[in-house]
PDB file of C-alpha atoms in Angstrom:
ATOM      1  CA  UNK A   1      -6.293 -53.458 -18.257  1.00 44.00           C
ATOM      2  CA  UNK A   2      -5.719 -56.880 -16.450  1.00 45.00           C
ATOM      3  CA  UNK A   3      -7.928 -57.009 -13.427  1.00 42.00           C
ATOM      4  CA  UNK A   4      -6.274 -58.897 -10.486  1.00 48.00           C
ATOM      5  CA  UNK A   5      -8.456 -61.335  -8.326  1.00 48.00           C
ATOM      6  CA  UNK A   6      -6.851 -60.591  -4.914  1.00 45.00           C
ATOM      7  CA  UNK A   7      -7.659 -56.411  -4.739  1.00 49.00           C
ATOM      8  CA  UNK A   8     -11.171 -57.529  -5.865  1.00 49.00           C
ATOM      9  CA  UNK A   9     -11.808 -60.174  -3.276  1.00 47.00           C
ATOM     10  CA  UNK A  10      -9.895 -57.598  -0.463  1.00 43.00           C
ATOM     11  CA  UNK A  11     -12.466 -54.827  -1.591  1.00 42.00           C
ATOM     12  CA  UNK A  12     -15.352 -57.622  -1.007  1.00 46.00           C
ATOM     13  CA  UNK A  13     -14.317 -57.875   2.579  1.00 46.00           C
ATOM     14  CA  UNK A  14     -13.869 -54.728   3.226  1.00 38.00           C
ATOM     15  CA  UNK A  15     -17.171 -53.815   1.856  1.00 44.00           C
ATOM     16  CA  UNK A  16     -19.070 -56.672   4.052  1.00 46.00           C
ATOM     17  CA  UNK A  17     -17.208 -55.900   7.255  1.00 41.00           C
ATOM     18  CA  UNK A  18     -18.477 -52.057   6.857  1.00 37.00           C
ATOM     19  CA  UNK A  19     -22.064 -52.850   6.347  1.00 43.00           C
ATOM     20  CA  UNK A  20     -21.941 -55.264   9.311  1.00 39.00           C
ATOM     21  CA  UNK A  21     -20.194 -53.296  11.276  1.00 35.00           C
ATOM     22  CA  UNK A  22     -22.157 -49.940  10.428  1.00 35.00           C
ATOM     23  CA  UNK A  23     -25.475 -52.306  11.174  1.00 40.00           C
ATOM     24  CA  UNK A  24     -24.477 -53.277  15.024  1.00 37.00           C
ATOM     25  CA  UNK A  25     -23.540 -49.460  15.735  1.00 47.00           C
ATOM     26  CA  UNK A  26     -26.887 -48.453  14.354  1.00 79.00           C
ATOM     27  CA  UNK A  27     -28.481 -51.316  16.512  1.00 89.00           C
ATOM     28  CA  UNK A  28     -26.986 -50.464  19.932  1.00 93.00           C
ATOM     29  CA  UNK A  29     -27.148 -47.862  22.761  1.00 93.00           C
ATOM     30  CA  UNK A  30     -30.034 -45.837  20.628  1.00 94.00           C
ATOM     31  CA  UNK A  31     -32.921 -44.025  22.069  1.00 94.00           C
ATOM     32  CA  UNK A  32     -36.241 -44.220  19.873  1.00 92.00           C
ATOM     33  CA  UNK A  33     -37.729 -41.544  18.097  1.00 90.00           C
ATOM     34  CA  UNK A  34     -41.099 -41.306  20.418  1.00 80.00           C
ATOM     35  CA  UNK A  35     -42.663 -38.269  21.964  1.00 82.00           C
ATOM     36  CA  UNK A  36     -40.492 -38.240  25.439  1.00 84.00           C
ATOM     37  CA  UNK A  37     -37.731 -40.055  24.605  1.00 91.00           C
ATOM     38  CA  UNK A  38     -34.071 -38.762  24.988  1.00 93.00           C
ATOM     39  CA  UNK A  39     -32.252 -37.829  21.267  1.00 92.00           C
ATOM     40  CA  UNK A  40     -28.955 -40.235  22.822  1.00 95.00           C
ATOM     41  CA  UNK A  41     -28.815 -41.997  25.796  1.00 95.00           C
ATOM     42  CA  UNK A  42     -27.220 -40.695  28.855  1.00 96.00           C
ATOM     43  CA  UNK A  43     -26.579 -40.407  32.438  1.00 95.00           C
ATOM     44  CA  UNK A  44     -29.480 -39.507  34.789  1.00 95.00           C
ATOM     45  CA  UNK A  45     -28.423 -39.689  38.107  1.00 93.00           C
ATOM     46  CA  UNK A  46     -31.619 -38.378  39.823  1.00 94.00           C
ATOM     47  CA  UNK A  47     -34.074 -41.069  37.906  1.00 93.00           C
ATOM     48  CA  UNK A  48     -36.651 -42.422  40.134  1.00 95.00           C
ATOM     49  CA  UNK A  49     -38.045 -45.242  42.079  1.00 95.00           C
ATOM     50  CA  UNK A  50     -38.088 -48.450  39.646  1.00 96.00           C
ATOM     51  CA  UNK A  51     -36.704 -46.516  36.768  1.00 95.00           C
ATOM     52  CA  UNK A  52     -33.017 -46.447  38.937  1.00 96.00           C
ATOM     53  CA  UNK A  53     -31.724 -49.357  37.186  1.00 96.00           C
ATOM     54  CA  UNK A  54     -31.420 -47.346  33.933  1.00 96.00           C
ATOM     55  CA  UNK A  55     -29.480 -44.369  35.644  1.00 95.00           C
ATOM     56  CA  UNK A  56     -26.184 -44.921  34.287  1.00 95.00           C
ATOM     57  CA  UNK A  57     -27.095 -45.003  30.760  1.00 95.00           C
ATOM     58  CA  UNK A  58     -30.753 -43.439  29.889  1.00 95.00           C
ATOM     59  CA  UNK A  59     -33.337 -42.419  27.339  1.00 95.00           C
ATOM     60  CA  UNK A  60     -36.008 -41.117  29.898  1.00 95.00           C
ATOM     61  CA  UNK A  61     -35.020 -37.783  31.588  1.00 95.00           C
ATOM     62  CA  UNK A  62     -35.958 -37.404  35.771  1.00 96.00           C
ATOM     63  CA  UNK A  63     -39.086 -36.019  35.186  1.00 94.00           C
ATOM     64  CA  UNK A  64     -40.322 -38.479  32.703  1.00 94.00           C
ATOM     65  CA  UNK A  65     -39.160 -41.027  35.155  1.00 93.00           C
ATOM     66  CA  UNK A  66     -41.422 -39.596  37.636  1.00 94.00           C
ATOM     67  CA  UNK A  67     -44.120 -39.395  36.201  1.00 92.00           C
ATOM     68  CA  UNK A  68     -44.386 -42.918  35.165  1.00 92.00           C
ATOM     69  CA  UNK A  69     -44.730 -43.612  38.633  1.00 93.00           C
ATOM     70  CA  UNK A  70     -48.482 -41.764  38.752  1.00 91.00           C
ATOM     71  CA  UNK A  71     -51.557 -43.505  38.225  1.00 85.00           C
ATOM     72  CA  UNK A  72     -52.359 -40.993  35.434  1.00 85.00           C
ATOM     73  CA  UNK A  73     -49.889 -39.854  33.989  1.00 82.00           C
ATOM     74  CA  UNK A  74     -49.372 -36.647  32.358  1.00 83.00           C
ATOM     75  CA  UNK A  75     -47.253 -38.125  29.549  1.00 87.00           C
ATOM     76  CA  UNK A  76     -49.694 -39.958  27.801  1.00 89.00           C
ATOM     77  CA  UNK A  77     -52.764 -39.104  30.283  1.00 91.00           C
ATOM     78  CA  UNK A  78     -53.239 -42.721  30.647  1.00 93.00           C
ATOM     79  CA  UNK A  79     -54.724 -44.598  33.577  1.00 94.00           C
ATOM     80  CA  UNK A  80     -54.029 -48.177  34.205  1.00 93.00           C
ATOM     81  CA  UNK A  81     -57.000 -48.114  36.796  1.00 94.00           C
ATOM     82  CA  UNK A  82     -60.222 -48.070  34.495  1.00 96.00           C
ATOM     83  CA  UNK A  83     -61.578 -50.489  35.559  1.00 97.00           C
ATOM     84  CA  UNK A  84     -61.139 -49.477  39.639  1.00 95.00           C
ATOM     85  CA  UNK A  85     -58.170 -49.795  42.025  1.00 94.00           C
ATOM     86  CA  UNK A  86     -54.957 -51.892  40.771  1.00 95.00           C
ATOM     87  CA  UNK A  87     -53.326 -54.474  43.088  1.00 95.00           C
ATOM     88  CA  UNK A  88     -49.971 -52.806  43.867  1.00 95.00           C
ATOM     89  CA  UNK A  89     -48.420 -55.976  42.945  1.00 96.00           C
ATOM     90  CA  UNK A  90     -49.868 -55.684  39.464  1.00 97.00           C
ATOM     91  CA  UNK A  91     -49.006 -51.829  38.920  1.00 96.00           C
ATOM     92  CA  UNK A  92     -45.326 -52.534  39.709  1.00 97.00           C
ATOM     93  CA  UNK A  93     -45.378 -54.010  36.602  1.00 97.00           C
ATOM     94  CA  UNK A  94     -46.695 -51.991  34.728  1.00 96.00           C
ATOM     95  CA  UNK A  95     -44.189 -48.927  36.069  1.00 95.00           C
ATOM     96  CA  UNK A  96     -41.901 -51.469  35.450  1.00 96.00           C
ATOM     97  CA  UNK A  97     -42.293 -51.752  31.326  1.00 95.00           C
ATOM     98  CA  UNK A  98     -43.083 -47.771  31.266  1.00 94.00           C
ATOM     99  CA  UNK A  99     -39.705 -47.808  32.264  1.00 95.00           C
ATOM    100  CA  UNK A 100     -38.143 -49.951  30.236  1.00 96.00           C
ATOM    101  CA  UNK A 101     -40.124 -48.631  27.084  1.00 92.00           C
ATOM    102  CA  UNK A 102     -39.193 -44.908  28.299  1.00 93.00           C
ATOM    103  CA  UNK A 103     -35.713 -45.124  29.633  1.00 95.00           C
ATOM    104  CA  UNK A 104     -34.075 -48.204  27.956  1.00 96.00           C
ATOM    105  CA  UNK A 105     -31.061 -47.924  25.427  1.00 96.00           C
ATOM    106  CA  UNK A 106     -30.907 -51.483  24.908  1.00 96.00           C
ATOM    107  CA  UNK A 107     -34.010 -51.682  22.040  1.00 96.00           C
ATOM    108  CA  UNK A 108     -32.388 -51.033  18.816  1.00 94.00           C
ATOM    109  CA  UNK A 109     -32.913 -54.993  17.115  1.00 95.00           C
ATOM    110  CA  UNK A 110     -35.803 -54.240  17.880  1.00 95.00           C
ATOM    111  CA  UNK A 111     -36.907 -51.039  17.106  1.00 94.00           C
ATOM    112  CA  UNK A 112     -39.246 -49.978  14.477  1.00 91.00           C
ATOM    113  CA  UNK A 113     -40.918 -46.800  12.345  1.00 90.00           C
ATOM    114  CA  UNK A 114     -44.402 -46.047  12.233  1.00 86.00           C
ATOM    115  CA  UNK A 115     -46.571 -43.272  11.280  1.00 85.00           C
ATOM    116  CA  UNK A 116     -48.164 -41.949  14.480  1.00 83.00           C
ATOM    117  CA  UNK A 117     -48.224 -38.638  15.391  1.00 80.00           C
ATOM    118  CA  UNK A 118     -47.102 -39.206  18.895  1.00 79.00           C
ATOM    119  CA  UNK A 119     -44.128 -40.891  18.149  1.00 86.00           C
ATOM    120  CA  UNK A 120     -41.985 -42.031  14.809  1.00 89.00           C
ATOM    121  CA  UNK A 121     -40.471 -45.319  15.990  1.00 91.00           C
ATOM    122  CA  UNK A 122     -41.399 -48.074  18.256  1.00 91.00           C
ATOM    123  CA  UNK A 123     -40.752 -51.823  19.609  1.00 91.00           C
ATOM    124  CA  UNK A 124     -41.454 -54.362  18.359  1.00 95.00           C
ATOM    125  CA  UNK A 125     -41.384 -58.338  19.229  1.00 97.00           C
ATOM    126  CA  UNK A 126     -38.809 -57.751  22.250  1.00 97.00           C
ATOM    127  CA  UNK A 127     -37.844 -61.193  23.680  1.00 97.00           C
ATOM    128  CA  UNK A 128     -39.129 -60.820  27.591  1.00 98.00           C
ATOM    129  CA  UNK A 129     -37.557 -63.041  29.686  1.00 98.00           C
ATOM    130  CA  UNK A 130     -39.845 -65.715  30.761  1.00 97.00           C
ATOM    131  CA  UNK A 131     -39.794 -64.924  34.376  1.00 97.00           C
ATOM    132  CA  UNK A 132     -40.813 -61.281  34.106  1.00 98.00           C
ATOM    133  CA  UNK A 133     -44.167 -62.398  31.661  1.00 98.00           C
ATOM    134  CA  UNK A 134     -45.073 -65.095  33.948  1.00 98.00           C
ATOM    135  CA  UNK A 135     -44.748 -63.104  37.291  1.00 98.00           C
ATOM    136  CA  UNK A 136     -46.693 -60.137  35.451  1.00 98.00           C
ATOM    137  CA  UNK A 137     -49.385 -62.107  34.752  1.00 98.00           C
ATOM    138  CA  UNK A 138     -49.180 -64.065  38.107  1.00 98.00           C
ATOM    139  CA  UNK A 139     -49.600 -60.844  40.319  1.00 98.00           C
ATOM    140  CA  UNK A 140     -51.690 -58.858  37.465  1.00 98.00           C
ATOM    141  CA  UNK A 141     -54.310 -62.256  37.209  1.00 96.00           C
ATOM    142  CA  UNK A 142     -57.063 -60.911  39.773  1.00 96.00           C
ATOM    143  CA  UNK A 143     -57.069 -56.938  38.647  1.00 97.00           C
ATOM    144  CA  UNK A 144     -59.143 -55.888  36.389  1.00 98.00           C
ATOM    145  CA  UNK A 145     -59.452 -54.455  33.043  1.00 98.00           C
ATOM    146  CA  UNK A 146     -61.778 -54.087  29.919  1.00 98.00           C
ATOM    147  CA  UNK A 147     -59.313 -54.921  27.014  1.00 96.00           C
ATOM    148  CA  UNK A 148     -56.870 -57.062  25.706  1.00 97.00           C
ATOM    149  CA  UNK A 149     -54.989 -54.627  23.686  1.00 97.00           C
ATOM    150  CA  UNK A 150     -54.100 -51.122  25.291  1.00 96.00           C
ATOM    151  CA  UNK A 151     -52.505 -49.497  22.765  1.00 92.00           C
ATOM    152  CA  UNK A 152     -55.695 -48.606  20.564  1.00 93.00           C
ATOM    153  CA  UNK A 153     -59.679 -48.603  21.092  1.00 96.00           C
ATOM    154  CA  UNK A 154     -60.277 -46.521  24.131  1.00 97.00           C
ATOM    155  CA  UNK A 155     -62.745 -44.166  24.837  1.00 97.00           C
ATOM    156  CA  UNK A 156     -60.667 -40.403  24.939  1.00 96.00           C
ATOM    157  CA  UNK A 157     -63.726 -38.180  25.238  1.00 96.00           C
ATOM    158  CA  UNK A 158     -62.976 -37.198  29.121  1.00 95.00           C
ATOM    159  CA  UNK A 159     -59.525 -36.602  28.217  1.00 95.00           C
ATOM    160  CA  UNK A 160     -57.900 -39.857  29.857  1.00 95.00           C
ATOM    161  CA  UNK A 161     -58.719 -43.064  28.667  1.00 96.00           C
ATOM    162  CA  UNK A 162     -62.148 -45.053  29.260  1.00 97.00           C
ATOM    163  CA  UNK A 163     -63.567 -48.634  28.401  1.00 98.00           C
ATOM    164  CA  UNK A 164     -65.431 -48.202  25.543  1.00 97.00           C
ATOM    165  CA  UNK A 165     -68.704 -48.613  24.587  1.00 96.00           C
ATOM    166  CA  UNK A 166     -70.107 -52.281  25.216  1.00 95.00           C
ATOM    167  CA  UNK A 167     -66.878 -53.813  27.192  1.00 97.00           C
ATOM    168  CA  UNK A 168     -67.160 -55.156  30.552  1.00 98.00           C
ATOM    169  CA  UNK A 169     -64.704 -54.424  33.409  1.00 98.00           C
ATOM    170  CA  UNK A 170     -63.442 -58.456  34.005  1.00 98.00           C
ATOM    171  CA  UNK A 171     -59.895 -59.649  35.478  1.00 98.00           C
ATOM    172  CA  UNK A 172     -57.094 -59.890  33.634  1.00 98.00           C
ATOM    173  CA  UNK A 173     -56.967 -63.873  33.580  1.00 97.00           C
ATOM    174  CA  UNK A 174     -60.339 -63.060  31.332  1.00 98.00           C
ATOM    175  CA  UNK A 175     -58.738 -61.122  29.002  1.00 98.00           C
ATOM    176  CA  UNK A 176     -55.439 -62.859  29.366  1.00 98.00           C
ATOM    177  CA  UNK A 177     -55.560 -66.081  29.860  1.00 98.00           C
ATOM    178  CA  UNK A 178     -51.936 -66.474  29.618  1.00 98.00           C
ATOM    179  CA  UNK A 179     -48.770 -65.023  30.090  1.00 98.00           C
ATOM    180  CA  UNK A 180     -48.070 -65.340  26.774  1.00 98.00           C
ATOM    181  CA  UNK A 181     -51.276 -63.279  26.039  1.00 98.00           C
ATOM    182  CA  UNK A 182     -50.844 -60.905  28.566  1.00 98.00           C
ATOM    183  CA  UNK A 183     -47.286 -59.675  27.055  1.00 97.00           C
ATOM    184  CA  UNK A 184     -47.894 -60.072  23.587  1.00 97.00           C
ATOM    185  CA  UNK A 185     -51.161 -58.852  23.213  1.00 96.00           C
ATOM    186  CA  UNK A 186     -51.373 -55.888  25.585  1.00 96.00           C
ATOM    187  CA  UNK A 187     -49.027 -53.490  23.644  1.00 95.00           C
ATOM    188  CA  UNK A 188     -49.984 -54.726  20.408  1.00 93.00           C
ATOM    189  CA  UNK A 189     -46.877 -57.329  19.937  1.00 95.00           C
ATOM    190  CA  UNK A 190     -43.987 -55.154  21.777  1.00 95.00           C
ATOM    191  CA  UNK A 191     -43.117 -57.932  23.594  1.00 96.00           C
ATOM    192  CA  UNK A 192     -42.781 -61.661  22.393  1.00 96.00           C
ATOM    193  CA  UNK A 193     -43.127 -64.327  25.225  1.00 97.00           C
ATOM    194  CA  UNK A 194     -39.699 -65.914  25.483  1.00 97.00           C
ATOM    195  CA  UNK A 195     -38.867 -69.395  26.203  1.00 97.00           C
ATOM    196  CA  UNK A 196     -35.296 -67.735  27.435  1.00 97.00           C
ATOM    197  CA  UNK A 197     -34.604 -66.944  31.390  1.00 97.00           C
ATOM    198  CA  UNK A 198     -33.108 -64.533  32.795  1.00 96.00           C
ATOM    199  CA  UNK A 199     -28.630 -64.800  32.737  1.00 94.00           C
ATOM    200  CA  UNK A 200     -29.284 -66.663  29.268  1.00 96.00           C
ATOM    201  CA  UNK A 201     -28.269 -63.589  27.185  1.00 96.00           C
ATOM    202  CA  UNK A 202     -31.362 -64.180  24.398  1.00 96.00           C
ATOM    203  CA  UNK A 203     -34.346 -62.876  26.415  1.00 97.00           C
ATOM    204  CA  UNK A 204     -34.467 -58.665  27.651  1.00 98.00           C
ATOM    205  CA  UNK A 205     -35.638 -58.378  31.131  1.00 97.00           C
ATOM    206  CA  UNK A 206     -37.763 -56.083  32.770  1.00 96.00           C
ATOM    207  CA  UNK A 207     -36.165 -56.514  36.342  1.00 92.00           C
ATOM    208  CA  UNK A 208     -32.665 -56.324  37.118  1.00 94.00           C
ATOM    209  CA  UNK A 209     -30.340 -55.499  39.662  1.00 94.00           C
ATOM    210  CA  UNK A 210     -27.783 -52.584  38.453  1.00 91.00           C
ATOM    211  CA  UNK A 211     -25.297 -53.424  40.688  1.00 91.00           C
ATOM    212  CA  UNK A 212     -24.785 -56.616  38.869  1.00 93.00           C
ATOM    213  CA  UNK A 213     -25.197 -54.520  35.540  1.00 93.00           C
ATOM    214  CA  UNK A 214     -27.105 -54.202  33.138  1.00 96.00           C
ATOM    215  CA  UNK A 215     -27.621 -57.689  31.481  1.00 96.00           C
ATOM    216  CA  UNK A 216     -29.689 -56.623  28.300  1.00 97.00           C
ATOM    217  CA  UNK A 217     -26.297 -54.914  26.600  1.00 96.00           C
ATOM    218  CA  UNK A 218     -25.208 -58.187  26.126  1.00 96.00           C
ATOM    219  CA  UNK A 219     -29.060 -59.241  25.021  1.00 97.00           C
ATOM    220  CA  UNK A 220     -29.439 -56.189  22.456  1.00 96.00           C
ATOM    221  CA  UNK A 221     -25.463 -57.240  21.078  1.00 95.00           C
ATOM    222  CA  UNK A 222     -26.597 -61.066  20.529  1.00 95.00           C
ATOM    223  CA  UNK A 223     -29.377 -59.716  18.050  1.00 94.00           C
ATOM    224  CA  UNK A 224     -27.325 -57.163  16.888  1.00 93.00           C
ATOM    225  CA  UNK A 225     -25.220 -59.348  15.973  1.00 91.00           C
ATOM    226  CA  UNK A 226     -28.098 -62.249  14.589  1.00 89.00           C
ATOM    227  CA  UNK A 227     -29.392 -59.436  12.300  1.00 85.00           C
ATOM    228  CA  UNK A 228     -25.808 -57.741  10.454  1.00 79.00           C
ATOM    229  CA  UNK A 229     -24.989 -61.629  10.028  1.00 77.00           C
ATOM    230  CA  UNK A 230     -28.644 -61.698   8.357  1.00 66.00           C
ATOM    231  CA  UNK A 231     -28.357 -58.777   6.430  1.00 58.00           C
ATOM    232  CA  UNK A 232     -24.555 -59.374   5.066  1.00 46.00           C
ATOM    233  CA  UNK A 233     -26.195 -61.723   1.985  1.00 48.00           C
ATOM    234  CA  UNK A 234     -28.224 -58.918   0.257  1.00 45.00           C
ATOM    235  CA  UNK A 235     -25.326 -56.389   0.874  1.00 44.00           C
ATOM    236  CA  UNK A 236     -22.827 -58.850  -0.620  1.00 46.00           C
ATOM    237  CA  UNK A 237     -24.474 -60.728  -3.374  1.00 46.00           C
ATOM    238  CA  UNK A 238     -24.719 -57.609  -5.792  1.00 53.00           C
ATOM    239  CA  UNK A 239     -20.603 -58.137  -5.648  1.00 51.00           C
ATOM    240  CA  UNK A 240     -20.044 -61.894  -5.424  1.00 48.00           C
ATOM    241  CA  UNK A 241     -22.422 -61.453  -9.023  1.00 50.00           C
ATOM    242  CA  UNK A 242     -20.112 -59.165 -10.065  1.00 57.00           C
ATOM    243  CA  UNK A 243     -17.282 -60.842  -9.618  1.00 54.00           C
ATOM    244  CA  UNK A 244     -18.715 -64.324 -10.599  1.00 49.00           C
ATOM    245  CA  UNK A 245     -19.397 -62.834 -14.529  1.00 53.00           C
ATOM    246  CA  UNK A 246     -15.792 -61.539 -14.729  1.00 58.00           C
ATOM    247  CA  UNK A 247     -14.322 -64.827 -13.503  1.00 52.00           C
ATOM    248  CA  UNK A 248     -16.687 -66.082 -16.620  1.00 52.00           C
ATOM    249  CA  UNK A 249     -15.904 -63.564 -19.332  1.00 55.00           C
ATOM    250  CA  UNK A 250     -11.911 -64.074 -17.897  1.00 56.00           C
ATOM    251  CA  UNK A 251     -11.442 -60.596 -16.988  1.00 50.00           C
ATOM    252  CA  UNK A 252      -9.864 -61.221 -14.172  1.00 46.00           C
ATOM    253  CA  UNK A 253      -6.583 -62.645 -15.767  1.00 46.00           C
TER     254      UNK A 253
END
């Protein structure tokens, strides 16, 4: 049989705009795998307070929404006052990336499996819009906390989380010195500290306003985008080797 160049190079392309194309789906308007997370985004008309922006497309239900709003939740039965009463200006903030993490579809460059029995996936290195770190930190400076990383080390025993053994209830700017360590540190890298503002279409931000919609679609299809171009190499070399040894051996004509 005489093999032909042009259906070979056709079935190349076709191949590599699949795999691309099958990537960006995968990437975009997902919901993680996590203990109260939606199985596919949806509407939630009813979602509350700060977690409003997220009604027209969610992965948090109503009630998770509301909850998020408590100071102890019974989602995770976390408290972000351990260490005494939290500035309201601070907290906001904090309600603010519950409800990003919980109700978000826009996560999937970034999203991530682990073994934890709470939850299979999570985020990891998000790009937060420099704004949102720095005014976190700016209003969260003169609270007060015991760690540096929340996600792991606290004392459970009481059944809500407690400074452990030999920490020392300080302010934040203590423990976080800077933005940059405030949002990277405190969820165990979920967030990376972007150089990005907000209306650049490379950072995610925590604040919007939904009547403007939502600008992190476009954020989460940039990366999308970033990582199938990424990828398309290792899908495609196995072929371009392929065809490179029949051009060699002739076989092609």
């Amino acid at each position: 049989m005489v093999w032909r160049p042009i259906p070979l190079l056709l079935l190349l392309a076709w191949t590599a705009s699949m795999c691309s194309a099958r990537a960006r789906t995968d990437l975009l308007n997902v919901c993680m795998d996590a203990k109260h997370h939606k199985a596919k985004p949806g509407p939630e008309d009813k979602l509350h307070g700060q977690c409003t922006p997220w009604k027209e497309k969610a992965c948090c239900s109503v009630s998770t929404s509301q909850e998020l709003h408590k100071d102890t939740s019974l989602l995770y039965n976390f408290t972000w006052e351990h260490c005494g009463k939290m500035k309201p200006d601070c907290k906001r903030h904090f309600i603010q990336d519950n409800c990003l993490y919980e109700c978000s579809p826009n996560l999937g460059p970034w999203i991530q499996e682990v073994n934890q029995s709470w939850r299979k996936e999570r985020f990891l290195h998000v790009p937060l819009c420099k704004e949102d770190c720095q005014q976190w930190w700016e209003d969260c400076r003169t609270s007060y906390t015991c760690k540096s990383n929340w996600q792991r080390g606290w004392n459970w025993t009481s059944g809500i989380n407690k400074c452990p053994a030999g920490t020392t209830c300080r302010t934040f700017e203590t423990y976080f010195p800077t933005p940059a360590a405030l949002c990277e540190g405190l969820w165990s890298k979920s967030y990376q500290a972007s150089n990005y503002s907000r209306g650049s279409g490379r950072c995610i931000q925590m604040w919007f306003d939904p009547a403007q919609g939502n600008p992190n679609e476009e954020v989460a299809r940039f990366y999308a985008m970033a990582m199938s171009a990424g990828a398309l190499p290792r899908v495609v070399e196995p072929l371009l080797l392929s065809l490179a040894l029949m051009l060699q051996f002739g076989l092609l004509g």
